[in-house]
């Protein structure tokens, strides 16, 4: 029995030994990590006017936005987000257009003007749609793109606003409140205290005392939070919590005062 298994055992040892020698002689495999291009920005300008002849009060659309490049994955997310926001700002009617490019968006706006002009040829209202965007803040953890807009399609006054788009510059992911603060509720309570002090609202009084319009009489963080060099700016656009006559409301919170709440800066 032993004689029969001895050749098999010797053969197995030879295979193991050869495999070991082969592994020892093999050169280590070096895995190359694909380098990610740095995120870059280039200003893009777009403009459109009506095809209807015009001497004065001529309609116009002007869009100026930073276009991301370099890091393709992050750039695509950022550019899509910026366009989606601009599309929410430049339109006429009940809902934004189904445009997929800035040129389509501007042409849709002008088409709305021209259709209305044909229906009411004596109407001389000067339509305007403008958006100007900038990279207003940038760090290793936060990218802040700011948009200022103004649209006028008739009526007593136009619509004006400032908007903040926040991203993770490494992957383009939009940042929400939970990404900015380690304790959203705690930060909200702190912001309310400072808001009341700024606008002289007693701690015991309803938050809407004095004509504000917080939903359900409850303080809330604004839709737009801007990172600035010296602090965080909480910005409430007109109609968010106040009337057109009262204008936008804003509150600046120095970084040193809120560092216990901030996740990123």
PDB file of C-alpha atoms in Angstrom:
ATOM      1  CA  UNK A   1       0.000   0.000   0.000  1.00  0.00           C
ATOM      2  CA  UNK A   2       2.815   2.419   0.983  1.00  0.00           C
ATOM      3  CA  UNK A   3       4.725   1.671  -2.212  1.00  0.00           C
ATOM      4  CA  UNK A   4       1.647   2.527  -4.261  1.00  0.00           C
ATOM      5  CA  UNK A   5       1.120   5.997  -2.665  1.00  0.00           C
ATOM      6  CA  UNK A   6       4.807   7.008  -2.443  1.00  0.00           C
ATOM      7  CA  UNK A   7       5.063   8.119  -6.130  1.00  0.00           C
ATOM      8  CA  UNK A   8       1.882  10.181  -5.774  1.00  0.00           C
ATOM      9  CA  UNK A   9       3.190  11.955  -2.672  1.00  0.00           C
ATOM     10  CA  UNK A  10       6.510  12.733  -4.364  1.00  0.00           C
ATOM     11  CA  UNK A  11       4.663  14.139  -7.378  1.00  0.00           C
ATOM     12  CA  UNK A  12       2.514  16.382  -5.157  1.00  0.00           C
ATOM     13  CA  UNK A  13       5.614  17.707  -3.395  1.00  0.00           C
ATOM     14  CA  UNK A  14       7.213  18.524  -6.717  1.00  0.00           C
ATOM     15  CA  UNK A  15       4.115  20.474  -7.857  1.00  0.00           C
ATOM     16  CA  UNK A  16       4.051  22.496  -4.622  1.00  0.00           C
ATOM     17  CA  UNK A  17       7.768  23.201  -4.812  1.00  0.00           C
ATOM     18  CA  UNK A  18       7.554  24.302  -8.426  1.00  0.00           C
ATOM     19  CA  UNK A  19       4.575  26.531  -7.648  1.00  0.00           C
ATOM     20  CA  UNK A  20       6.455  28.100  -4.754  1.00  0.00           C
ATOM     21  CA  UNK A  21       9.549  28.749  -6.887  1.00  0.00           C
ATOM     22  CA  UNK A  22       7.356  30.259  -9.593  1.00  0.00           C
ATOM     23  CA  UNK A  23       5.682  32.655  -7.127  1.00  0.00           C
ATOM     24  CA  UNK A  24       9.030  33.673  -5.625  1.00  0.00           C
ATOM     25  CA  UNK A  25      10.438  34.418  -9.077  1.00  0.00           C
ATOM     26  CA  UNK A  26       7.384  36.341 -10.285  1.00  0.00           C
ATOM     27  CA  UNK A  27       7.671  40.120 -10.336  1.00  0.00           C
ATOM     28  CA  UNK A  28       5.039  41.925  -8.221  1.00  0.00           C
ATOM     29  CA  UNK A  29       2.043  43.173 -10.199  1.00  0.00           C
ATOM     30  CA  UNK A  30       1.685  46.936  -9.895  1.00  0.00           C
ATOM     31  CA  UNK A  31      -1.864  48.178 -10.290  1.00  0.00           C
ATOM     32  CA  UNK A  32      -1.974  51.601 -11.853  1.00  0.00           C
ATOM     33  CA  UNK A  33      -4.530  53.956 -10.370  1.00  0.00           C
ATOM     34  CA  UNK A  34      -6.196  56.073 -12.986  1.00  0.00           C
ATOM     35  CA  UNK A  35      -5.534  59.709 -12.270  1.00  0.00           C
ATOM     36  CA  UNK A  36      -8.600  61.905 -11.945  1.00  0.00           C
ATOM     37  CA  UNK A  37      -8.260  65.208 -13.734  1.00  0.00           C
ATOM     38  CA  UNK A  38      -8.723  68.268 -11.522  1.00  0.00           C
ATOM     39  CA  UNK A  39     -12.031  70.096 -11.742  1.00  0.00           C
ATOM     40  CA  UNK A  40     -11.831  73.219 -13.900  1.00  0.00           C
ATOM     41  CA  UNK A  41     -14.286  75.952 -14.857  1.00  0.00           C
ATOM     42  CA  UNK A  42     -14.820  78.097 -17.917  1.00  0.00           C
ATOM     43  CA  UNK A  43     -17.342  80.918 -18.242  1.00  0.00           C
ATOM     44  CA  UNK A  44     -19.977  80.335 -20.913  1.00  0.00           C
ATOM     45  CA  UNK A  45     -22.136  83.110 -22.375  1.00  0.00           C
ATOM     46  CA  UNK A  46     -25.481  82.724 -24.137  1.00  0.00           C
ATOM     47  CA  UNK A  47     -27.813  85.347 -25.557  1.00  0.00           C
ATOM     48  CA  UNK A  48     -31.035  85.356 -27.572  1.00  0.00           C
ATOM     49  CA  UNK A  49     -33.357  88.029 -28.938  1.00  0.00           C
ATOM     50  CA  UNK A  50     -36.691  87.910 -30.725  1.00  0.00           C
ATOM     51  CA  UNK A  51     -37.078  87.427 -34.475  1.00  0.00           C
ATOM     52  CA  UNK A  52     -39.827  90.043 -34.425  1.00  0.00           C
ATOM     53  CA  UNK A  53     -38.441  93.436 -35.536  1.00  0.00           C
ATOM     54  CA  UNK A  54     -37.999  95.735 -32.549  1.00  0.00           C
ATOM     55  CA  UNK A  55     -36.814  99.327 -32.088  1.00  0.00           C
ATOM     56  CA  UNK A  56     -37.179  99.768 -28.335  1.00  0.00           C
ATOM     57  CA  UNK A  57     -38.151  97.728 -25.287  1.00  0.00           C
ATOM     58  CA  UNK A  58     -36.757  94.702 -27.086  1.00  0.00           C
ATOM     59  CA  UNK A  59     -36.892  91.319 -25.324  1.00  0.00           C
ATOM     60  CA  UNK A  60     -33.627  89.626 -24.465  1.00  0.00           C
ATOM     61  CA  UNK A  61     -32.294  86.584 -22.663  1.00  0.00           C
ATOM     62  CA  UNK A  62     -28.741  86.501 -21.307  1.00  0.00           C
ATOM     63  CA  UNK A  63     -27.209  83.580 -19.476  1.00  0.00           C
ATOM     64  CA  UNK A  64     -23.716  83.533 -18.030  1.00  0.00           C
ATOM     65  CA  UNK A  65     -22.680  80.389 -16.165  1.00  0.00           C
ATOM     66  CA  UNK A  66     -19.489  78.583 -15.127  1.00  0.00           C
ATOM     67  CA  UNK A  67     -19.124  75.301 -17.008  1.00  0.00           C
ATOM     68  CA  UNK A  68     -17.242  72.533 -15.231  1.00  0.00           C
ATOM     69  CA  UNK A  69     -14.606  70.441 -16.977  1.00  0.00           C
ATOM     70  CA  UNK A  70     -11.652  68.223 -16.162  1.00  0.00           C
ATOM     71  CA  UNK A  71     -13.101  65.629 -13.818  1.00  0.00           C
ATOM     72  CA  UNK A  72     -15.702  64.288 -16.241  1.00  0.00           C
ATOM     73  CA  UNK A  73     -17.925  62.508 -13.743  1.00  0.00           C
ATOM     74  CA  UNK A  74     -18.105  65.420 -11.309  1.00  0.00           C
ATOM     75  CA  UNK A  75     -18.356  67.973 -14.120  1.00  0.00           C
ATOM     76  CA  UNK A  76     -21.361  66.252 -15.672  1.00  0.00           C
ATOM     77  CA  UNK A  77     -23.293  66.239 -12.380  1.00  0.00           C
ATOM     78  CA  UNK A  78     -22.437  69.875 -11.654  1.00  0.00           C
ATOM     79  CA  UNK A  79     -23.299  71.127 -15.145  1.00  0.00           C
ATOM     80  CA  UNK A  80     -26.601  69.247 -15.158  1.00  0.00           C
ATOM     81  CA  UNK A  81     -27.513  70.685 -11.762  1.00  0.00           C
ATOM     82  CA  UNK A  82     -26.683  74.238 -12.816  1.00  0.00           C
ATOM     83  CA  UNK A  83     -28.729  73.892 -16.002  1.00  0.00           C
ATOM     84  CA  UNK A  84     -31.687  72.449 -14.096  1.00  0.00           C
ATOM     85  CA  UNK A  85     -31.666  75.450 -11.777  1.00  0.00           C
ATOM     86  CA  UNK A  86     -31.432  77.950 -14.648  1.00  0.00           C
ATOM     87  CA  UNK A  87     -34.350  76.198 -16.333  1.00  0.00           C
ATOM     88  CA  UNK A  88     -36.396  76.786 -13.174  1.00  0.00           C
ATOM     89  CA  UNK A  89     -35.684  80.513 -13.435  1.00  0.00           C
ATOM     90  CA  UNK A  90     -36.128  81.317 -17.144  1.00  0.00           C
ATOM     91  CA  UNK A  91     -39.630  80.446 -18.278  1.00  0.00           C
ATOM     92  CA  UNK A  92     -43.103  81.801 -18.887  1.00  0.00           C
ATOM     93  CA  UNK A  93     -46.268  79.988 -17.936  1.00  0.00           C
ATOM     94  CA  UNK A  94     -47.202  77.478 -15.292  1.00  0.00           C
ATOM     95  CA  UNK A  95     -44.087  75.311 -15.422  1.00  0.00           C
ATOM     96  CA  UNK A  96     -40.526  75.328 -16.804  1.00  0.00           C
ATOM     97  CA  UNK A  97     -39.829  74.371 -20.410  1.00  0.00           C
ATOM     98  CA  UNK A  98     -38.690  70.889 -21.433  1.00  0.00           C
ATOM     99  CA  UNK A  99     -35.481  72.299 -22.878  1.00  0.00           C
ATOM    100  CA  UNK A 100     -32.301  70.242 -22.634  1.00  0.00           C
ATOM    101  CA  UNK A 101     -29.775  72.952 -23.610  1.00  0.00           C
ATOM    102  CA  UNK A 102     -29.330  76.638 -22.900  1.00  0.00           C
ATOM    103  CA  UNK A 103     -30.049  77.497 -26.535  1.00  0.00           C
ATOM    104  CA  UNK A 104     -33.297  75.544 -26.466  1.00  0.00           C
ATOM    105  CA  UNK A 105     -34.231  77.248 -23.209  1.00  0.00           C
ATOM    106  CA  UNK A 106     -33.701  80.738 -24.613  1.00  0.00           C
ATOM    107  CA  UNK A 107     -35.554  79.942 -27.830  1.00  0.00           C
ATOM    108  CA  UNK A 108     -38.502  78.607 -25.825  1.00  0.00           C
ATOM    109  CA  UNK A 109     -38.616  81.819 -23.796  1.00  0.00           C
ATOM    110  CA  UNK A 110     -38.559  83.931 -26.951  1.00  0.00           C
ATOM    111  CA  UNK A 111     -41.181  81.743 -28.580  1.00  0.00           C
ATOM    112  CA  UNK A 112     -43.491  82.436 -25.638  1.00  0.00           C
ATOM    113  CA  UNK A 113     -42.906  86.146 -26.114  1.00  0.00           C
ATOM    114  CA  UNK A 114     -43.572  86.003 -29.848  1.00  0.00           C
ATOM    115  CA  UNK A 115     -46.771  84.005 -29.427  1.00  0.00           C
ATOM    116  CA  UNK A 116     -48.055  86.554 -26.927  1.00  0.00           C
ATOM    117  CA  UNK A 117     -46.946  89.427 -29.143  1.00  0.00           C
ATOM    118  CA  UNK A 118     -48.895  88.037 -32.099  1.00  0.00           C
ATOM    119  CA  UNK A 119     -51.983  87.707 -29.928  1.00  0.00           C
ATOM    120  CA  UNK A 120     -51.568  91.210 -28.463  1.00  0.00           C
ATOM    121  CA  UNK A 121     -49.587  93.204 -31.059  1.00  0.00           C
ATOM    122  CA  UNK A 122     -50.001  96.517 -29.201  1.00  0.00           C
ATOM    123  CA  UNK A 123     -48.347  95.143 -26.099  1.00  0.00           C
ATOM    124  CA  UNK A 124     -44.965  96.861 -25.620  1.00  0.00           C
ATOM    125  CA  UNK A 125     -43.760  95.067 -22.502  1.00  0.00           C
ATOM    126  CA  UNK A 126     -40.030  94.453 -22.560  1.00  0.00           C
ATOM    127  CA  UNK A 127     -39.388  90.854 -21.641  1.00  0.00           C
ATOM    128  CA  UNK A 128     -36.120  90.048 -19.964  1.00  0.00           C
ATOM    129  CA  UNK A 129     -34.475  86.969 -18.594  1.00  0.00           C
ATOM    130  CA  UNK A 130     -30.985  87.112 -17.158  1.00  0.00           C
ATOM    131  CA  UNK A 131     -28.933  84.692 -15.097  1.00  0.00           C
ATOM    132  CA  UNK A 132     -25.373  85.276 -13.968  1.00  0.00           C
ATOM    133  CA  UNK A 133     -23.425  82.530 -12.251  1.00  0.00           C
ATOM    134  CA  UNK A 134     -20.033  82.352 -10.558  1.00  0.00           C
ATOM    135  CA  UNK A 135     -17.918  79.958  -8.544  1.00  0.00           C
ATOM    136  CA  UNK A 136     -18.200  81.993  -5.363  1.00  0.00           C
ATOM    137  CA  UNK A 137     -16.447  79.624  -2.942  1.00  0.00           C
ATOM    138  CA  UNK A 138     -14.196  76.623  -3.330  1.00  0.00           C
ATOM    139  CA  UNK A 139     -12.337  74.393  -0.903  1.00  0.00           C
ATOM    140  CA  UNK A 140     -11.294  70.731  -0.788  1.00  0.00           C
ATOM    141  CA  UNK A 141     -14.709  69.841   0.642  1.00  0.00           C
ATOM    142  CA  UNK A 142     -17.149  72.433  -0.713  1.00  0.00           C
ATOM    143  CA  UNK A 143     -17.874  73.995  -4.080  1.00  0.00           C
ATOM    144  CA  UNK A 144     -20.378  76.853  -4.067  1.00  0.00           C
ATOM    145  CA  UNK A 145     -21.847  78.118  -7.343  1.00  0.00           C
ATOM    146  CA  UNK A 146     -23.945  81.255  -6.948  1.00  0.00           C
ATOM    147  CA  UNK A 147     -26.649  82.319  -9.391  1.00  0.00           C
ATOM    148  CA  UNK A 148     -28.309  85.732  -9.591  1.00  0.00           C
ATOM    149  CA  UNK A 149     -31.403  85.998 -11.746  1.00  0.00           C
ATOM    150  CA  UNK A 150     -33.943  88.526 -12.948  1.00  0.00           C
ATOM    151  CA  UNK A 151     -36.976  87.873 -15.121  1.00  0.00           C
ATOM    152  CA  UNK A 152     -39.680  90.210 -16.291  1.00  0.00           C
ATOM    153  CA  UNK A 153     -42.637  89.208 -18.460  1.00  0.00           C
ATOM    154  CA  UNK A 154     -45.030  92.000 -17.590  1.00  0.00           C
ATOM    155  CA  UNK A 155     -46.796  93.155 -14.480  1.00  0.00           C
ATOM    156  CA  UNK A 156     -45.870  95.549 -11.713  1.00  0.00           C
ATOM    157  CA  UNK A 157     -42.337  94.227 -11.248  1.00  0.00           C
ATOM    158  CA  UNK A 158     -39.992  91.444 -12.205  1.00  0.00           C
ATOM    159  CA  UNK A 159     -38.723  88.506 -10.189  1.00  0.00           C
ATOM    160  CA  UNK A 160     -35.244  88.691  -8.755  1.00  0.00           C
ATOM    161  CA  UNK A 161     -33.337  86.183  -6.666  1.00  0.00           C
ATOM    162  CA  UNK A 162     -30.005  84.806  -5.522  1.00  0.00           C
ATOM    163  CA  UNK A 163     -29.434  81.067  -5.409  1.00  0.00           C
ATOM    164  CA  UNK A 164     -26.760  78.823  -3.958  1.00  0.00           C
ATOM    165  CA  UNK A 165     -25.770  75.446  -5.387  1.00  0.00           C
ATOM    166  CA  UNK A 166     -23.470  73.425  -3.152  1.00  0.00           C
ATOM    167  CA  UNK A 167     -21.420  70.422  -4.313  1.00  0.00           C
ATOM    168  CA  UNK A 168     -18.753  68.019  -3.194  1.00  0.00           C
ATOM    169  CA  UNK A 169     -15.925  69.043  -5.587  1.00  0.00           C
ATOM    170  CA  UNK A 170     -14.512  65.515  -5.616  1.00  0.00           C
ATOM    171  CA  UNK A 171     -17.527  63.809  -7.188  1.00  0.00           C
ATOM    172  CA  UNK A 172     -20.021  66.592  -7.980  1.00  0.00           C
ATOM    173  CA  UNK A 173     -22.595  65.319  -5.478  1.00  0.00           C
ATOM    174  CA  UNK A 174     -25.038  68.078  -4.440  1.00  0.00           C
ATOM    175  CA  UNK A 175     -24.733  68.828  -0.719  1.00  0.00           C
ATOM    176  CA  UNK A 176     -27.807  68.882   1.491  1.00  0.00           C
ATOM    177  CA  UNK A 177     -28.229  70.141   5.056  1.00  0.00           C
ATOM    178  CA  UNK A 178     -27.233  66.776   6.511  1.00  0.00           C
ATOM    179  CA  UNK A 179     -23.999  66.939   4.509  1.00  0.00           C
ATOM    180  CA  UNK A 180     -23.177  70.392   5.872  1.00  0.00           C
ATOM    181  CA  UNK A 181     -24.045  70.026   9.550  1.00  0.00           C
ATOM    182  CA  UNK A 182     -23.331  67.268  12.061  1.00  0.00           C
ATOM    183  CA  UNK A 183     -26.449  68.291  13.995  1.00  0.00           C
ATOM    184  CA  UNK A 184     -29.052  69.860  11.702  1.00  0.00           C
ATOM    185  CA  UNK A 185     -31.605  70.364  14.474  1.00  0.00           C
ATOM    186  CA  UNK A 186     -29.014  71.877  16.787  1.00  0.00           C
ATOM    187  CA  UNK A 187     -27.823  74.244  14.079  1.00  0.00           C
ATOM    188  CA  UNK A 188     -31.409  75.208  13.233  1.00  0.00           C
ATOM    189  CA  UNK A 189     -32.067  76.101  16.879  1.00  0.00           C
ATOM    190  CA  UNK A 190     -28.877  78.163  16.989  1.00  0.00           C
ATOM    191  CA  UNK A 191     -29.753  79.926  13.718  1.00  0.00           C
ATOM    192  CA  UNK A 192     -33.235  80.764  15.014  1.00  0.00           C
ATOM    193  CA  UNK A 193     -31.753  82.336  18.133  1.00  0.00           C
ATOM    194  CA  UNK A 194     -29.445  84.502  16.016  1.00  0.00           C
ATOM    195  CA  UNK A 195     -32.244  85.291  13.556  1.00  0.00           C
ATOM    196  CA  UNK A 196     -34.479  86.548  16.352  1.00  0.00           C
ATOM    197  CA  UNK A 197     -31.651  88.718  17.665  1.00  0.00           C
ATOM    198  CA  UNK A 198     -30.922  90.130  14.197  1.00  0.00           C
ATOM    199  CA  UNK A 199     -34.541  91.004  13.439  1.00  0.00           C
ATOM    200  CA  UNK A 200     -35.480  91.902  17.008  1.00  0.00           C
ATOM    201  CA  UNK A 201     -38.073  89.202  17.562  1.00  0.00           C
ATOM    202  CA  UNK A 202     -38.583  88.235  21.190  1.00  0.00           C
ATOM    203  CA  UNK A 203     -37.879  84.634  22.178  1.00  0.00           C
ATOM    204  CA  UNK A 204     -41.423  84.452  23.532  1.00  0.00           C
ATOM    205  CA  UNK A 205     -43.088  85.941  20.447  1.00  0.00           C
ATOM    206  CA  UNK A 206     -44.236  83.951  17.384  1.00  0.00           C
ATOM    207  CA  UNK A 207     -41.509  83.792  14.742  1.00  0.00           C
ATOM    208  CA  UNK A 208     -43.817  85.544  12.257  1.00  0.00           C
ATOM    209  CA  UNK A 209     -44.265  88.487  14.578  1.00  0.00           C
ATOM    210  CA  UNK A 210     -43.622  91.595  12.519  1.00  0.00           C
ATOM    211  CA  UNK A 211     -44.954  90.289   9.219  1.00  0.00           C
ATOM    212  CA  UNK A 212     -42.741  87.315   8.373  1.00  0.00           C
ATOM    213  CA  UNK A 213     -44.208  84.284   6.644  1.00  0.00           C
ATOM    214  CA  UNK A 214     -42.520  81.131   7.981  1.00  0.00           C
ATOM    215  CA  UNK A 215     -44.685  78.130   7.192  1.00  0.00           C
ATOM    216  CA  UNK A 216     -46.708  76.868  10.173  1.00  0.00           C
ATOM    217  CA  UNK A 217     -45.200  79.639  12.340  1.00  0.00           C
ATOM    218  CA  UNK A 218     -41.998  77.581  12.610  1.00  0.00           C
ATOM    219  CA  UNK A 219     -38.473  78.777  11.896  1.00  0.00           C
ATOM    220  CA  UNK A 220     -36.718  76.915   9.081  1.00  0.00           C
ATOM    221  CA  UNK A 221     -33.359  77.149   7.383  1.00  0.00           C
ATOM    222  CA  UNK A 222     -33.468  78.915   3.993  1.00  0.00           C
ATOM    223  CA  UNK A 223     -33.409  77.227   0.617  1.00  0.00           C
ATOM    224  CA  UNK A 224     -30.107  78.985  -0.085  1.00  0.00           C
ATOM    225  CA  UNK A 225     -27.023  78.856   2.114  1.00  0.00           C
ATOM    226  CA  UNK A 226     -23.852  80.510   0.847  1.00  0.00           C
ATOM    227  CA  UNK A 227     -20.300  79.729   1.943  1.00  0.00           C
ATOM    228  CA  UNK A 228     -18.328  82.973   2.109  1.00  0.00           C
ATOM    229  CA  UNK A 229     -14.792  83.725   3.198  1.00  0.00           C
ATOM    230  CA  UNK A 230     -15.758  84.913   6.674  1.00  0.00           C
ATOM    231  CA  UNK A 231     -18.853  82.885   7.415  1.00  0.00           C
ATOM    232  CA  UNK A 232     -22.057  81.190   6.361  1.00  0.00           C
ATOM    233  CA  UNK A 233     -24.779  83.346   4.815  1.00  0.00           C
ATOM    234  CA  UNK A 234     -28.379  82.255   5.315  1.00  0.00           C
ATOM    235  CA  UNK A 235     -30.340  83.890   2.510  1.00  0.00           C
ATOM    236  CA  UNK A 236     -34.135  84.016   2.213  1.00  0.00           C
ATOM    237  CA  UNK A 237     -35.287  85.246  -1.180  1.00  0.00           C
ATOM    238  CA  UNK A 238     -38.299  87.518  -1.536  1.00  0.00           C
ATOM    239  CA  UNK A 239     -41.552  85.604  -0.991  1.00  0.00           C
ATOM    240  CA  UNK A 240     -39.738  82.814   0.862  1.00  0.00           C
ATOM    241  CA  UNK A 241     -40.529  84.336   4.256  1.00  0.00           C
ATOM    242  CA  UNK A 242     -41.294  87.974   3.398  1.00  0.00           C
ATOM    243  CA  UNK A 243     -43.265  90.097   0.969  1.00  0.00           C
ATOM    244  CA  UNK A 244     -41.909  91.876  -2.090  1.00  0.00           C
ATOM    245  CA  UNK A 245     -42.064  95.170  -0.206  1.00  0.00           C
ATOM    246  CA  UNK A 246     -39.952  93.767   2.645  1.00  0.00           C
ATOM    247  CA  UNK A 247     -37.418  92.200   0.284  1.00  0.00           C
ATOM    248  CA  UNK A 248     -35.047  89.296   0.997  1.00  0.00           C
ATOM    249  CA  UNK A 249     -33.796  88.490   4.490  1.00  0.00           C
ATOM    250  CA  UNK A 250     -30.259  87.392   5.289  1.00  0.00           C
ATOM    251  CA  UNK A 251     -28.215  86.360   8.280  1.00  0.00           C
ATOM    252  CA  UNK A 252     -24.418  86.006   8.412  1.00  0.00           C
ATOM    253  CA  UNK A 253     -22.939  83.519  10.889  1.00  0.00           C
ATOM    254  CA  UNK A 254     -19.139  83.670  11.385  1.00  0.00           C
ATOM    255  CA  UNK A 255     -17.377  80.323  11.047  1.00  0.00           C
ATOM    256  CA  UNK A 256     -15.823  80.584  14.499  1.00  0.00           C
ATOM    257  CA  UNK A 257     -19.303  80.774  16.029  1.00  0.00           C
ATOM    258  CA  UNK A 258     -20.654  77.688  14.258  1.00  0.00           C
ATOM    259  CA  UNK A 259     -17.608  75.413  14.019  1.00  0.00           C
ATOM    260  CA  UNK A 260     -19.194  72.898  16.402  1.00  0.00           C
ATOM    261  CA  UNK A 261     -22.013  72.364  13.885  1.00  0.00           C
ATOM    262  CA  UNK A 262     -20.097  72.407  10.603  1.00  0.00           C
ATOM    263  CA  UNK A 263     -19.118  69.148   8.911  1.00  0.00           C
ATOM    264  CA  UNK A 264     -17.367  70.834   6.003  1.00  0.00           C
ATOM    265  CA  UNK A 265     -15.909  74.213   5.202  1.00  0.00           C
TER     266      UNK A 265
END
